[in-house]
Every structure is written in C-alpha cells, then in structure tokens.
C-alpha cells in the first residue's frame, strides 16, 4: 500500500499491526492477535476520520493515487470481447489513449479512455496519461465509427491534461482537442463519460462532452491543475491548496454546479482500498446511464448534449 502524505499516521498504525503478525508467523508460540486487532480498530477509526471530510487538495492527492484502478483495469473487468483499435490514420498510435470495440452486458459499445500506466515502464510508455494530438485524432476516428454503426460510446477520463510538448504543439494539439470536443457534440449515439481519477483541462473535456457525466467520489475535474493555477495567479506553486479550494474541482461541487450528473461512491479510504468494489460501482453507473439513453433518437441525443453544455453556468453553489 502506498500512503499519501496526510495518511502517514495511518501508515504507522497499520505498519505496527503488520509487524506483529509477521513476528507471529515466524514464531508460532506468539499470540499477538488481540494487540493486532486493537491496532486494526484504531486504524479503522483513524481512516474514517481522515476521509470524513476531505479538503479539495486532499481529494486531488487521492485522485492521483498510483494504486487507483486505471482505464485498463475497468476495461478488463467490465467489458468483454474488447478489440483494441490503434492509430489515427495520419501520424502514429498514441499509447496514452486506449480504445476499441467491446461488449458491455453483451451489448456492443465503443470504449475510449486515457491510461496512465501502473509502473515506471508503463507510465513512460503511456506518457502518464497525457495524450498527444494523435491520441485525440484516434478518439475522433473511433467516435466516427461508433456513429456510423450506431454503437454507444463510453469514455473513461483520467489525465492530468493534454501533453504540452513542443512536438505536440507542432502537430496541432489545440486543434485536435477542439475537433474531439466537436465530434463529441456531433455524434448521434449515446455518449457517457466517467471521470475515474483526474479530469484535467481540455484534455478531459475532449472525452467528457457527453450526454451523461459521472465522477468517482474522490476524483477531480477542472480547467487546470491546482499547481498550474497557483503558478499563474500567485506566482507560487506552493499555493496549490488555496487554488484547489477556489477551482471547485470536487465531484460534490461540480454536481451542485450542474457540470456532472452523478457521483459514484468509493469504498472507505478511496478506490485504491477497494478496487473490486469501485469497478463494480462504475459498472452499475454505466449500466444505469446507458439505460437512460437507450432508444433515444440521434437528433434528441445531439440536442440533449448541446443543451447540457449551453446551460452550464446557470447554476451556482448557493442554488
């Protein structure tokens, strides 16, 4: 288990309980279960206290936790007959973006998502989930295919933002993001999106301009990272806690603002402490959202999607 900065007291208690049990495994005559159980109880109480009312900055840390389930985990667990489709038919295949045909509850869907990777090698290969222009153009190609064959689109959002490198800018990063967002607004099939970790900047909007948007309880979704916002507004990246508060990037605030439609509850301690339960909860949310849009005409779906985004900004946190 990787512990976050604010979880250090918890790591000490759980570490002591594990040490006791390790000693008992080495010496069968030792009886430490009573002491270990007391430590477990103390750890559970502390965990509940820590996660009772997370600040926006702590939610950012939880959303970025390396042990959270990633796009690949959801695809493997929830979808069958997944057939990956690669390349943008123009420049290259972007490994930060996964996508392809699959079945969800035995119904055909097009699933597209950003994959961060789970270890050093795969994180480098996946560019930490930061897509280049070819990644967005691949997503456009897959959404076009889904539109032609009348297949619903499911997107899984988890990115710090689009890749800001020189090569990406030279190949039209902003244009690719804009085209992907435009394509989301145009397709005449159900489009649902789930923010499973970070929803960063236009890199997330290009996948999440959907009929229905859900967020995991401790995920975040914002126009810029707290660190980036603090660097611009205060010229000090260390002001990220104040920036996180001001950005209103939590699922709870975004639901009040009408940006998202539903919040998917996470296990106590975050998705990283209950990966299977989290994946199942996301699966149920996807099933519900697809049912809400089932049988709707293409014209209705396009109009519903456009109206959803035109109405954003009409609700306030005091409403």
Tab-separated table of C-alpha atoms in Angstrom:
chain	number	residue	atom	x	y	z
A	1	UNK	CA	0.000	0.000	0.000
A	2	UNK	CA	1.275	3.440	-0.961
A	3	UNK	CA	0.325	6.035	1.651
A	4	UNK	CA	-0.399	9.666	0.880
A	5	UNK	CA	1.147	12.494	2.863
A	6	UNK	CA	-1.881	13.010	5.108
A	7	UNK	CA	-2.142	9.229	5.695
A	8	UNK	CA	1.236	8.937	7.475
A	9	UNK	CA	-0.273	8.430	10.969
A	10	UNK	CA	-2.396	5.644	9.480
A	11	UNK	CA	0.639	4.004	7.879
A	12	UNK	CA	2.375	3.834	11.270
A	13	UNK	CA	-0.557	2.093	12.966
A	14	UNK	CA	-1.161	-0.374	10.114
A	15	UNK	CA	2.597	-0.973	9.886
A	16	UNK	CA	2.780	-1.897	13.562
A	17	UNK	CA	-0.141	-4.315	13.199
A	18	UNK	CA	1.561	-5.996	10.237
A	19	UNK	CA	4.870	-6.203	12.140
A	20	UNK	CA	3.146	-8.023	14.986
A	21	UNK	CA	1.539	-10.509	12.620
A	22	UNK	CA	4.841	-11.029	10.804
A	23	UNK	CA	6.528	-11.833	14.128
A	24	UNK	CA	3.744	-14.300	14.938
A	25	UNK	CA	4.183	-16.020	11.574
A	26	UNK	CA	7.846	-16.514	12.429
A	27	UNK	CA	7.119	-17.803	15.933
A	28	UNK	CA	4.024	-19.974	16.269
A	29	UNK	CA	4.062	-19.683	20.075
A	30	UNK	CA	3.427	-15.937	19.981
A	31	UNK	CA	-0.175	-14.785	20.360
A	32	UNK	CA	-0.453	-11.228	19.075
A	33	UNK	CA	-3.923	-11.289	17.555
A	34	UNK	CA	-5.504	-9.318	20.404
A	35	UNK	CA	-2.950	-6.500	20.137
A	36	UNK	CA	-3.118	-6.538	16.329
A	37	UNK	CA	-6.928	-6.403	16.380
A	38	UNK	CA	-6.781	-3.385	18.703
A	39	UNK	CA	-4.444	-1.652	16.260
A	40	UNK	CA	-6.775	-2.565	13.364
A	41	UNK	CA	-9.687	-0.975	15.221
A	42	UNK	CA	-7.642	2.151	15.864
A	43	UNK	CA	-6.582	2.299	12.198
A	44	UNK	CA	-10.181	1.935	11.019
A	45	UNK	CA	-11.307	4.793	13.264
A	46	UNK	CA	-8.468	6.998	12.006
A	47	UNK	CA	-9.252	6.125	8.373
A	48	UNK	CA	-12.875	7.151	8.875
A	49	UNK	CA	-11.747	10.387	10.482
A	50	UNK	CA	-9.306	11.211	7.665
A	51	UNK	CA	-11.856	10.575	4.895
A	52	UNK	CA	-14.888	12.041	6.645
A	53	UNK	CA	-14.446	15.482	5.089
A	54	UNK	CA	-11.521	15.640	2.660
A	55	UNK	CA	-10.331	19.074	1.566
A	56	UNK	CA	-10.214	19.723	-2.207
A	57	UNK	CA	-6.413	19.429	-2.175
A	58	UNK	CA	-6.539	16.061	-0.403
A	59	UNK	CA	-9.094	14.900	-2.962
A	60	UNK	CA	-6.557	15.821	-5.657
A	61	UNK	CA	-3.987	13.626	-3.931
A	62	UNK	CA	-6.442	10.724	-3.682
A	63	UNK	CA	-7.454	11.153	-7.347
A	64	UNK	CA	-3.771	10.846	-8.324
A	65	UNK	CA	-3.069	7.834	-6.088
A	66	UNK	CA	-0.937	5.366	-8.078
A	67	UNK	CA	-2.904	2.380	-6.739
A	68	UNK	CA	-6.306	3.568	-8.006
A	69	UNK	CA	-7.826	1.410	-10.761
A	70	UNK	CA	-6.934	2.807	-14.167
A	71	UNK	CA	-8.642	2.675	-17.548
A	72	UNK	CA	-7.134	-0.696	-18.425
A	73	UNK	CA	-8.439	-2.213	-15.166
A	74	UNK	CA	-12.000	-1.076	-15.901
A	75	UNK	CA	-11.890	-2.329	-19.486
A	76	UNK	CA	-10.586	-5.752	-18.412
A	77	UNK	CA	-13.163	-6.111	-15.630
A	78	UNK	CA	-16.315	-4.620	-17.166
A	79	UNK	CA	-16.073	-5.244	-20.905
A	80	UNK	CA	-15.881	-8.466	-22.883
A	81	UNK	CA	-14.582	-9.144	-26.385
A	82	UNK	CA	-12.518	-5.960	-26.218
A	83	UNK	CA	-10.808	-5.391	-29.568
A	84	UNK	CA	-8.297	-2.521	-29.409
A	85	UNK	CA	-8.128	-0.202	-32.393
A	86	UNK	CA	-4.864	1.650	-32.932
A	87	UNK	CA	-3.640	4.754	-34.725
A	88	UNK	CA	-5.110	7.967	-36.042
A	89	UNK	CA	-4.547	7.020	-39.729
A	90	UNK	CA	-2.418	10.123	-40.034
A	91	UNK	CA	0.717	10.110	-37.858
A	92	UNK	CA	1.008	7.433	-35.146
A	93	UNK	CA	-0.669	5.477	-32.365
A	94	UNK	CA	-0.820	7.286	-29.030
A	95	UNK	CA	-0.486	4.802	-26.168
A	96	UNK	CA	-1.900	7.306	-23.674
A	97	UNK	CA	-5.313	6.673	-25.269
A	98	UNK	CA	-6.904	3.222	-25.232
A	99	UNK	CA	-9.930	2.480	-27.345
A	100	UNK	CA	-11.780	-0.158	-29.247
A	101	UNK	CA	-14.910	-2.196	-29.776
A	102	UNK	CA	-16.224	-4.232	-26.875
A	103	UNK	CA	-19.359	-5.604	-25.283
A	104	UNK	CA	-20.912	-4.277	-22.101
A	105	UNK	CA	-23.587	-6.570	-20.660
A	106	UNK	CA	-23.425	-8.347	-24.020
A	107	UNK	CA	-24.297	-5.151	-25.924
A	108	UNK	CA	-21.789	-3.613	-28.372
A	109	UNK	CA	-20.116	-0.361	-27.285
A	110	UNK	CA	-17.113	1.731	-28.232
A	111	UNK	CA	-14.941	2.294	-25.168
A	112	UNK	CA	-12.274	5.027	-25.135
A	113	UNK	CA	-10.106	6.129	-22.232
A	114	UNK	CA	-6.841	7.579	-21.008
A	115	UNK	CA	-4.409	5.133	-19.418
A	116	UNK	CA	-1.705	6.378	-17.021
A	117	UNK	CA	0.167	3.093	-16.551
A	118	UNK	CA	0.784	1.157	-13.341
A	119	UNK	CA	4.592	1.069	-13.017
A	120	UNK	CA	7.580	3.069	-14.240
A	121	UNK	CA	7.830	1.287	-17.579
A	122	UNK	CA	4.141	1.533	-18.472
A	123	UNK	CA	3.846	5.108	-17.178
A	124	UNK	CA	6.586	6.183	-19.553
A	125	UNK	CA	5.032	4.159	-22.383
A	126	UNK	CA	1.609	5.721	-21.686
A	127	UNK	CA	3.103	9.202	-21.185
A	128	UNK	CA	1.406	9.365	-17.750
A	129	UNK	CA	-1.993	9.552	-19.457
A	130	UNK	CA	-1.185	12.791	-21.294
A	131	UNK	CA	-2.384	12.421	-24.869
A	132	UNK	CA	-0.736	13.942	-27.926
A	133	UNK	CA	-2.721	15.168	-30.981
A	134	UNK	CA	-2.745	11.675	-32.493
A	135	UNK	CA	-4.480	10.391	-29.352
A	136	UNK	CA	-7.373	12.807	-29.805
A	137	UNK	CA	-7.499	12.076	-33.533
A	138	UNK	CA	-7.679	8.374	-32.733
A	139	UNK	CA	-10.616	9.119	-30.408
A	140	UNK	CA	-12.304	11.098	-33.206
A	141	UNK	CA	-11.862	8.141	-35.582
A	142	UNK	CA	-13.403	5.740	-33.067
A	143	UNK	CA	-16.326	8.059	-32.316
A	144	UNK	CA	-16.947	8.391	-36.070
A	145	UNK	CA	-17.022	4.598	-36.362
A	146	UNK	CA	-19.442	4.324	-33.435
A	147	UNK	CA	-21.710	6.919	-35.066
A	148	UNK	CA	-21.766	5.037	-38.382
A	149	UNK	CA	-22.633	1.710	-36.758
A	150	UNK	CA	-24.998	3.202	-34.120
A	151	UNK	CA	-22.918	1.981	-31.186
A	152	UNK	CA	-22.948	3.824	-27.806
A	153	UNK	CA	-19.679	5.422	-26.705
A	154	UNK	CA	-18.275	5.069	-23.172
A	155	UNK	CA	-15.294	7.237	-22.211
A	156	UNK	CA	-13.119	6.828	-19.112
A	157	UNK	CA	-11.335	10.050	-18.180
A	158	UNK	CA	-8.084	10.032	-16.221
A	159	UNK	CA	-5.486	12.582	-17.321
A	160	UNK	CA	-3.508	15.473	-15.817
A	161	UNK	CA	-4.142	17.206	-19.161
A	162	UNK	CA	-3.045	17.101	-22.769
A	163	UNK	CA	0.703	16.717	-23.364
A	164	UNK	CA	2.268	20.221	-23.620
A	165	UNK	CA	5.435	19.209	-25.508
A	166	UNK	CA	6.885	21.051	-28.498
A	167	UNK	CA	6.165	18.193	-30.930
A	168	UNK	CA	2.542	18.006	-29.815
A	169	UNK	CA	2.084	21.732	-30.372
A	170	UNK	CA	3.707	21.470	-33.806
A	171	UNK	CA	1.246	18.732	-34.787
A	172	UNK	CA	-1.802	20.788	-33.750
A	173	UNK	CA	-2.590	19.888	-30.152
A	174	UNK	CA	-5.207	22.632	-29.647
A	175	UNK	CA	-6.911	21.865	-32.957
A	176	UNK	CA	-7.049	18.140	-32.167
A	177	UNK	CA	-8.642	18.792	-28.759
A	178	UNK	CA	-11.179	21.181	-30.301
A	179	UNK	CA	-12.036	18.670	-33.054
A	180	UNK	CA	-12.505	15.894	-30.485
A	181	UNK	CA	-14.826	18.105	-28.427
A	182	UNK	CA	-16.725	18.996	-31.599
A	183	UNK	CA	-17.044	15.329	-32.545
A	184	UNK	CA	-18.495	14.571	-29.095
A	185	UNK	CA	-21.189	17.161	-29.771
A	186	UNK	CA	-21.985	15.815	-33.252
A	187	UNK	CA	-22.372	12.043	-32.924
A	188	UNK	CA	-25.928	10.716	-32.904
A	189	UNK	CA	-25.357	7.891	-30.410
A	190	UNK	CA	-25.445	7.801	-26.585
A	191	UNK	CA	-22.195	9.185	-25.169
A	192	UNK	CA	-21.466	8.711	-21.472
A	193	UNK	CA	-18.333	9.600	-19.563
A	194	UNK	CA	-16.882	8.626	-16.184
A	195	UNK	CA	-14.081	10.605	-14.513
A	196	UNK	CA	-12.186	7.836	-12.721
A	197	UNK	CA	-9.252	9.901	-11.459
A	198	UNK	CA	-8.061	13.253	-12.738
A	199	UNK	CA	-10.078	15.221	-15.258
A	200	UNK	CA	-7.528	17.775	-16.301
A	201	UNK	CA	-8.152	20.720	-18.622
A	202	UNK	CA	-9.194	20.426	-22.290
A	203	UNK	CA	-7.571	17.001	-22.380
A	204	UNK	CA	-10.512	15.763	-20.295
A	205	UNK	CA	-13.238	17.878	-21.923
A	206	UNK	CA	-12.311	16.365	-25.318
A	207	UNK	CA	-13.533	12.991	-23.970
A	208	UNK	CA	-16.192	14.158	-21.496
A	209	UNK	CA	-18.504	16.330	-23.620
A	210	UNK	CA	-21.162	13.706	-23.046
A	211	UNK	CA	-24.905	13.208	-22.519
A	212	UNK	CA	-24.220	11.866	-19.031
A	213	UNK	CA	-21.126	12.532	-16.908
A	214	UNK	CA	-20.332	10.685	-13.696
A	215	UNK	CA	-17.426	11.137	-11.303
A	216	UNK	CA	-15.990	8.887	-8.668
A	217	UNK	CA	-16.447	10.356	-5.203
A	218	UNK	CA	-12.800	11.383	-4.774
A	219	UNK	CA	-11.970	12.224	-8.396
A	220	UNK	CA	-11.398	15.803	-9.607
A	221	UNK	CA	-12.301	17.686	-12.783
A	222	UNK	CA	-11.002	21.179	-13.529
A	223	UNK	CA	-9.793	23.593	-16.191
A	224	UNK	CA	-6.231	23.492	-14.805
A	225	UNK	CA	-4.281	21.685	-12.099
A	226	UNK	CA	-4.097	23.416	-8.687
A	227	UNK	CA	-0.322	23.732	-9.085
A	228	UNK	CA	-0.697	25.355	-12.523
A	229	UNK	CA	-3.411	27.690	-11.267
A	230	UNK	CA	-1.284	28.738	-8.272
A	231	UNK	CA	1.724	29.371	-10.517
A	232	UNK	CA	-0.336	31.703	-12.728
A	233	UNK	CA	-2.401	33.548	-10.108
A	234	UNK	CA	0.035	33.733	-7.197
A	235	UNK	CA	3.330	33.043	-8.990
A	236	UNK	CA	3.811	30.357	-6.352
A	237	UNK	CA	3.047	26.665	-6.956
A	238	UNK	CA	3.004	26.128	-3.170
A	239	UNK	CA	-0.364	27.918	-3.065
A	240	UNK	CA	-1.939	24.791	-4.615
A	241	UNK	CA	-4.185	24.228	-1.561
A	242	UNK	CA	-5.812	27.642	-1.973
A	243	UNK	CA	-6.079	27.060	-5.731
A	244	UNK	CA	-7.766	23.679	-5.235
A	245	UNK	CA	-10.331	25.346	-2.967
A	246	UNK	CA	-11.037	28.131	-5.467
A	247	UNK	CA	-11.288	25.868	-8.533
A	248	UNK	CA	-14.340	23.970	-7.235
A	249	UNK	CA	-12.927	20.792	-8.737
A	250	UNK	CA	-14.532	18.188	-6.482
A	251	UNK	CA	-17.361	15.924	-7.630
A	252	UNK	CA	-19.604	17.349	-4.903
A	253	UNK	CA	-19.182	20.976	-6.048
A	254	UNK	CA	-19.441	20.073	-9.741
A	255	UNK	CA	-22.733	18.267	-9.205
A	256	UNK	CA	-24.133	21.380	-7.490
A	257	UNK	CA	-22.923	23.472	-10.430
A	258	UNK	CA	-24.635	21.172	-12.932
A	259	UNK	CA	-21.381	20.143	-14.628
A	260	UNK	CA	-21.805	16.436	-13.802
A	261	UNK	CA	-24.865	14.254	-13.348
A	262	UNK	CA	-23.952	11.708	-10.706
A	263	UNK	CA	-21.350	10.799	-8.096
A	264	UNK	CA	-20.178	7.200	-7.762
A	265	UNK	CA	-19.426	6.309	-4.157
A	266	UNK	CA	-15.974	4.934	-3.352
A	267	UNK	CA	-15.035	2.483	-0.588
A	268	UNK	CA	-13.759	3.924	2.694
A	269	UNK	CA	-10.232	5.153	2.076
A	270	UNK	CA	-10.699	5.646	-1.662
A	271	UNK	CA	-10.801	3.427	-4.732
A	272	UNK	CA	-7.272	2.180	-4.042
A	273	UNK	CA	-8.513	0.384	-0.888
A	274	UNK	CA	-11.373	-1.353	-2.650
A	275	UNK	CA	-10.543	-1.772	-6.296
A	276	UNK	CA	-13.096	-4.516	-6.993
A	277	UNK	CA	-15.938	-2.650	-5.278
A	278	UNK	CA	-15.052	0.533	-7.167
A	279	UNK	CA	-15.004	-1.197	-10.544
A	280	UNK	CA	-18.377	-2.797	-9.794
A	281	UNK	CA	-19.857	0.577	-8.773
A	282	UNK	CA	-18.622	2.172	-12.004
A	283	UNK	CA	-20.123	-0.722	-13.976
A	284	UNK	CA	-23.522	-0.182	-12.336
A	285	UNK	CA	-23.360	3.552	-13.078
A	286	UNK	CA	-22.516	2.923	-16.737
A	287	UNK	CA	-25.404	0.449	-16.989
A	288	UNK	CA	-27.836	2.973	-15.483
A	289	UNK	CA	-26.707	5.824	-17.726
A	290	UNK	CA	-26.892	3.702	-20.869
A	291	UNK	CA	-30.434	2.628	-19.942
A	292	UNK	CA	-31.445	6.295	-19.529
A	293	UNK	CA	-30.361	6.989	-23.118
A	294	UNK	CA	-31.491	3.718	-24.695
A	295	UNK	CA	-33.911	4.109	-27.581
A	296	UNK	CA	-33.423	7.870	-27.907
A	297	UNK	CA	-33.305	9.245	-31.459
A	298	UNK	CA	-29.997	10.649	-32.800
A	299	UNK	CA	-31.485	14.158	-33.065
A	300	UNK	CA	-32.596	14.040	-29.424
A	301	UNK	CA	-29.161	12.846	-28.246
A	302	UNK	CA	-27.341	15.629	-30.093
A	303	UNK	CA	-29.768	18.291	-28.820
A	304	UNK	CA	-29.612	16.937	-25.252
A	305	UNK	CA	-25.816	17.056	-25.289
A	306	UNK	CA	-25.647	20.584	-26.690
A	307	UNK	CA	-28.254	21.919	-24.261
A	308	UNK	CA	-26.428	20.341	-21.350
A	309	UNK	CA	-23.307	22.349	-22.103
A	310	UNK	CA	-25.108	25.557	-23.068
A	311	UNK	CA	-26.833	25.527	-19.669
A	312	UNK	CA	-23.586	25.209	-17.718
A	313	UNK	CA	-23.031	28.318	-15.639
A	314	UNK	CA	-26.720	28.833	-14.922
A	315	UNK	CA	-26.425	27.092	-11.542
A	316	UNK	CA	-24.465	28.366	-8.571
A	317	UNK	CA	-23.196	26.708	-5.421
A	318	UNK	CA	-25.845	28.592	-3.445
A	319	UNK	CA	-28.669	27.279	-5.670
